[in-house]
């Protein structure tokens, strides 16, 4: 594992089915049900971790491992499904890392976390990233009309649009366009980095960088922002392996 907090890798499987993507929503229903409960637990654990970090500067390792597993499970389902359509191999029902699965996520366990940053990084510091992610993943708007009616509208994100294009290409050519895959991977990688940061799992600020391609690139620069007090990424995230 390279010296970075979050590592997102994926392998584009070939050949991919021309038509399987049409029913993946149906095949994934069991995963969606399980993930609904896992994400309830994820949120509750993040609240517990918030107070643990605030008072001790540490994220309880057992809770950290569980939340990494939830993100890992979510990434595998998204990669198989409509977050990428990058594989036809059905996702396993496990929180553990599956080394031979085409989509993998690893997050390095932090020995120490800033007790001050935990108060602001998940909302204030992450706001610029949330704006970018709204472009990637889409946004929904709702409101109330003057006659007490309600309305809502959902705008698809770039990931949705590109995955639709990839699905159409698969249907007619049985090939996933390489350029679309790289762009989709870059946006998913950005989303997962921000998710880990907002979930208090790292103090390392996500880079404003679209790292495209299947493999996680080497880190060109230290993206640690000035509000960390000048501590390096190595100080915040010791290189002790991934969870």
Short mmCIF file of C-alpha atoms in Angstrom, two decimals:
data_model
loop_
_atom_site.label_atom_id
_atom_site.label_comp_id
_atom_site.label_asym_id
_atom_site.label_seq_id
_atom_site.Cartn_x
_atom_site.Cartn_y
_atom_site.Cartn_z
CA UNK A 1 0.00 0.00 0.00
CA UNK A 2 1.33 3.40 -0.95
CA UNK A 3 1.78 6.21 1.56
CA UNK A 4 -1.75 7.58 1.37
CA UNK A 5 -4.77 7.50 3.64
CA UNK A 6 -7.30 6.10 1.18
CA UNK A 7 -6.57 3.71 -1.66
CA UNK A 8 -9.19 2.90 -4.30
CA UNK A 9 -8.36 0.39 -7.03
CA UNK A 10 -10.44 -1.40 -9.61
CA UNK A 11 -9.97 -3.68 -12.58
CA UNK A 12 -12.17 -3.43 -15.65
CA UNK A 13 -13.31 -6.97 -16.40
CA UNK A 14 -13.51 -8.18 -19.96
CA UNK A 15 -15.56 -9.37 -21.60
CA UNK A 16 -18.64 -7.82 -20.01
CA UNK A 17 -22.16 -8.99 -20.74
CA UNK A 18 -24.11 -6.92 -23.26
CA UNK A 19 -27.36 -7.18 -21.34
CA UNK A 20 -26.67 -8.08 -17.69
CA UNK A 21 -26.64 -4.41 -16.69
CA UNK A 22 -30.36 -4.28 -17.50
CA UNK A 23 -31.20 -6.46 -14.49
CA UNK A 24 -28.39 -5.68 -12.05
CA UNK A 25 -30.79 -3.48 -10.08
CA UNK A 26 -32.84 -6.60 -9.43
CA UNK A 27 -29.86 -8.79 -8.59
CA UNK A 28 -28.57 -6.18 -6.13
CA UNK A 29 -31.76 -5.90 -4.06
CA UNK A 30 -30.34 -8.18 -1.30
CA UNK A 31 -27.26 -5.96 -1.09
CA UNK A 32 -29.36 -2.80 -0.94
CA UNK A 33 -31.33 -4.21 1.99
CA UNK A 34 -28.19 -5.19 3.90
CA UNK A 35 -26.49 -1.87 3.13
CA UNK A 36 -29.48 0.07 4.45
CA UNK A 37 -28.88 -1.47 7.89
CA UNK A 38 -25.10 -1.21 7.60
CA UNK A 39 -25.30 2.50 6.88
CA UNK A 40 -27.52 3.07 9.91
CA UNK A 41 -24.79 1.40 11.95
CA UNK A 42 -22.12 3.37 10.09
CA UNK A 43 -23.72 6.69 11.08
CA UNK A 44 -24.16 5.62 14.70
CA UNK A 45 -20.54 4.44 14.90
CA UNK A 46 -19.31 7.69 13.36
CA UNK A 47 -21.11 9.62 16.13
CA UNK A 48 -19.45 7.43 18.76
CA UNK A 49 -16.09 7.87 17.03
CA UNK A 50 -16.60 11.64 17.03
CA UNK A 51 -16.66 11.75 20.82
CA UNK A 52 -13.87 9.20 21.14
CA UNK A 53 -11.62 11.32 18.92
CA UNK A 54 -12.68 14.53 20.66
CA UNK A 55 -11.66 13.23 24.10
CA UNK A 56 -8.86 10.79 23.31
CA UNK A 57 -7.55 11.67 19.84
CA UNK A 58 -8.08 8.08 18.74
CA UNK A 59 -10.59 6.28 16.56
CA UNK A 60 -11.43 2.93 18.25
CA UNK A 61 -9.84 0.33 16.01
CA UNK A 62 -12.76 -2.10 16.06
CA UNK A 63 -15.23 0.62 15.07
CA UNK A 64 -12.81 1.85 12.41
CA UNK A 65 -12.56 -1.61 10.88
CA UNK A 66 -16.34 -1.93 10.73
CA UNK A 67 -16.81 1.42 8.99
CA UNK A 68 -14.05 0.64 6.51
CA UNK A 69 -15.92 -2.56 5.77
CA UNK A 70 -19.15 -0.67 5.09
CA UNK A 71 -17.40 1.66 2.65
CA UNK A 72 -15.67 -1.32 1.05
CA UNK A 73 -18.97 -3.18 0.66
CA UNK A 74 -20.61 -0.05 -0.79
CA UNK A 75 -17.80 0.38 -3.30
CA UNK A 76 -18.01 -3.21 -4.50
CA UNK A 77 -21.78 -2.93 -4.99
CA UNK A 78 -21.38 0.40 -6.79
CA UNK A 79 -18.68 -0.99 -9.04
CA UNK A 80 -20.79 -4.00 -10.00
CA UNK A 81 -23.90 -1.86 -10.30
CA UNK A 82 -24.67 1.57 -11.61
CA UNK A 83 -21.75 3.39 -10.05
CA UNK A 84 -19.43 1.96 -12.70
CA UNK A 85 -20.69 -1.30 -14.32
CA UNK A 86 -17.06 -2.35 -14.27
CA UNK A 87 -17.55 -6.04 -13.54
CA UNK A 88 -20.11 -8.81 -13.89
CA UNK A 89 -18.74 -10.67 -10.88
CA UNK A 90 -21.37 -10.56 -8.15
CA UNK A 91 -20.20 -8.73 -5.00
CA UNK A 92 -19.51 -10.88 -1.94
CA UNK A 93 -21.53 -10.40 1.26
CA UNK A 94 -18.65 -9.44 3.52
CA UNK A 95 -17.07 -6.46 5.24
CA UNK A 96 -13.62 -7.94 4.71
CA UNK A 97 -11.22 -7.12 1.93
CA UNK A 98 -11.43 -9.60 -0.95
CA UNK A 99 -8.04 -9.36 -2.70
CA UNK A 100 -9.15 -11.02 -5.93
CA UNK A 101 -12.34 -8.98 -6.36
CA UNK A 102 -12.06 -6.38 -9.18
CA UNK A 103 -12.88 -3.43 -6.88
CA UNK A 104 -10.94 -2.80 -3.66
CA UNK A 105 -10.82 -0.11 -0.98
CA UNK A 106 -8.20 0.27 1.75
CA UNK A 107 -7.96 2.95 4.43
CA UNK A 108 -4.89 3.22 6.65
CA UNK A 109 -5.65 3.16 10.36
CA UNK A 110 -4.57 6.45 12.04
CA UNK A 111 -2.73 6.10 15.33
CA UNK A 112 -3.69 9.67 16.25
CA UNK A 113 -6.31 12.12 14.98
CA UNK A 114 -6.66 15.83 15.66
CA UNK A 115 -9.17 16.58 18.40
CA UNK A 116 -9.70 20.06 17.01
CA UNK A 117 -10.23 19.07 13.38
CA UNK A 118 -12.95 16.60 14.32
CA UNK A 119 -15.19 19.58 15.09
CA UNK A 120 -15.00 21.14 11.65
CA UNK A 121 -13.64 18.83 8.97
CA UNK A 122 -16.84 16.85 8.32
CA UNK A 123 -18.87 19.96 7.51
CA UNK A 124 -16.94 23.23 7.18
CA UNK A 125 -13.69 22.01 5.64
CA UNK A 126 -15.44 19.50 3.41
CA UNK A 127 -17.92 21.99 1.89
CA UNK A 128 -15.81 22.65 -1.25
CA UNK A 129 -15.65 18.91 -1.87
CA UNK A 130 -19.39 18.51 -1.32
CA UNK A 131 -20.00 21.00 -4.12
CA UNK A 132 -17.78 18.99 -6.46
CA UNK A 133 -19.43 15.73 -5.43
CA UNK A 134 -22.87 17.16 -6.19
CA UNK A 135 -21.66 17.57 -9.77
CA UNK A 136 -20.37 14.01 -9.84
CA UNK A 137 -23.23 12.18 -8.12
CA UNK A 138 -26.21 14.45 -8.76
CA UNK A 139 -28.45 16.45 -6.47
CA UNK A 140 -32.11 16.35 -5.49
CA UNK A 141 -34.24 19.41 -4.75
CA UNK A 142 -37.64 19.59 -3.06
CA UNK A 143 -39.98 22.25 -1.83
CA UNK A 144 -43.53 23.28 -1.02
CA UNK A 145 -45.83 25.23 -3.34
CA UNK A 146 -48.11 28.07 -2.30
CA UNK A 147 -51.14 25.73 -2.25
CA UNK A 148 -49.47 23.39 0.26
CA UNK A 149 -48.41 20.97 -2.44
CA UNK A 150 -44.91 19.58 -2.64
CA UNK A 151 -42.45 19.10 -5.47
CA UNK A 152 -39.15 17.41 -5.96
CA UNK A 153 -36.68 17.01 -8.79
CA UNK A 154 -33.47 15.04 -9.12
CA UNK A 155 -30.59 16.04 -11.35
CA UNK A 156 -28.31 13.18 -12.39
CA UNK A 157 -24.59 13.53 -11.89
CA UNK A 158 -21.73 13.03 -14.30
CA UNK A 159 -21.18 9.50 -13.04
CA UNK A 160 -24.77 8.59 -13.90
CA UNK A 161 -24.54 10.06 -17.37
CA UNK A 162 -21.23 8.40 -18.20
CA UNK A 163 -22.37 5.01 -16.88
CA UNK A 164 -25.45 5.25 -19.10
CA UNK A 165 -23.18 5.88 -22.08
CA UNK A 166 -21.04 2.90 -21.08
CA UNK A 167 -24.18 0.73 -20.81
CA UNK A 168 -25.29 1.74 -24.30
CA UNK A 169 -21.82 0.97 -25.64
CA UNK A 170 -21.90 -2.45 -23.98
CA UNK A 171 -25.31 -3.19 -25.45
CA UNK A 172 -24.25 -2.48 -29.01
CA UNK A 173 -20.51 -3.23 -29.04
CA UNK A 174 -19.90 -5.46 -25.99
CA UNK A 175 -17.04 -3.10 -25.07
CA UNK A 176 -16.67 -0.59 -22.26
CA UNK A 177 -15.06 2.60 -23.64
CA UNK A 178 -11.70 3.04 -21.92
CA UNK A 179 -11.92 6.81 -21.68
CA UNK A 180 -15.29 6.65 -19.94
CA UNK A 181 -14.01 4.03 -17.51
CA UNK A 182 -11.03 6.15 -16.49
CA UNK A 183 -13.22 9.20 -15.91
CA UNK A 184 -15.78 7.20 -13.92
CA UNK A 185 -13.00 5.74 -11.77
CA UNK A 186 -11.55 9.18 -11.09
CA UNK A 187 -14.88 10.51 -9.87
CA UNK A 188 -15.59 7.45 -7.72
CA UNK A 189 -12.12 7.68 -6.22
CA UNK A 190 -12.77 11.34 -5.33
CA UNK A 191 -16.11 10.45 -3.72
CA UNK A 192 -14.61 7.71 -1.56
CA UNK A 193 -11.72 9.88 -0.40
CA UNK A 194 -14.15 12.57 0.72
CA UNK A 195 -16.40 9.96 2.36
CA UNK A 196 -13.50 8.70 4.47
CA UNK A 197 -12.48 12.24 5.44
CA UNK A 198 -16.04 13.31 6.31
CA UNK A 199 -16.50 10.11 8.33
CA UNK A 200 -13.55 11.19 10.52
CA UNK A 201 -11.36 8.29 9.39
CA UNK A 202 -8.41 10.44 8.38
CA UNK A 203 -7.06 13.95 8.92
CA UNK A 204 -5.49 13.95 5.50
CA UNK A 205 -7.40 16.46 3.39
CA UNK A 206 -8.61 14.97 0.09
CA UNK A 207 -6.77 16.39 -2.92
CA UNK A 208 -8.69 18.39 -5.51
CA UNK A 209 -7.48 16.05 -8.19
CA UNK A 210 -9.20 13.69 -10.61
CA UNK A 211 -6.94 10.64 -10.40
CA UNK A 212 -8.27 8.63 -13.30
CA UNK A 213 -7.54 5.03 -14.18
CA UNK A 214 -7.85 1.67 -12.50
CA UNK A 215 -4.88 1.80 -10.12
CA UNK A 216 -4.27 4.35 -7.41
CA UNK A 217 -1.47 6.66 -8.63
CA UNK A 218 1.60 7.50 -6.61
CA UNK A 219 1.19 10.57 -4.44
CA UNK A 220 2.94 13.49 -6.23
CA UNK A 221 2.69 15.99 -3.43
CA UNK A 222 1.61 16.22 0.20
CA UNK A 223 -1.98 17.54 0.10
CA UNK A 224 -2.01 18.34 3.84
CA UNK A 225 -3.65 21.79 4.17
CA UNK A 226 -2.26 24.58 6.38
CA UNK A 227 -4.96 24.17 9.05
CA UNK A 228 -3.36 20.91 10.21
CA UNK A 229 -0.69 22.97 11.91
CA UNK A 230 2.06 21.94 9.51
CA UNK A 231 1.98 18.26 10.42
CA UNK A 232 2.88 16.04 7.53
CA UNK A 233 0.76 13.23 6.15
CA UNK A 234 3.30 10.77 7.54
CA UNK A 235 2.69 12.17 11.04
CA UNK A 236 -1.08 12.01 10.67
CA UNK A 237 -1.20 8.65 8.92
CA UNK A 238 1.65 6.33 9.84
CA UNK A 239 2.46 3.79 7.18
CA UNK A 240 1.26 0.77 9.11
CA UNK A 241 -0.85 -0.96 6.50
CA UNK A 242 -4.48 -0.78 5.56
CA UNK A 243 -7.67 -2.00 7.17
#
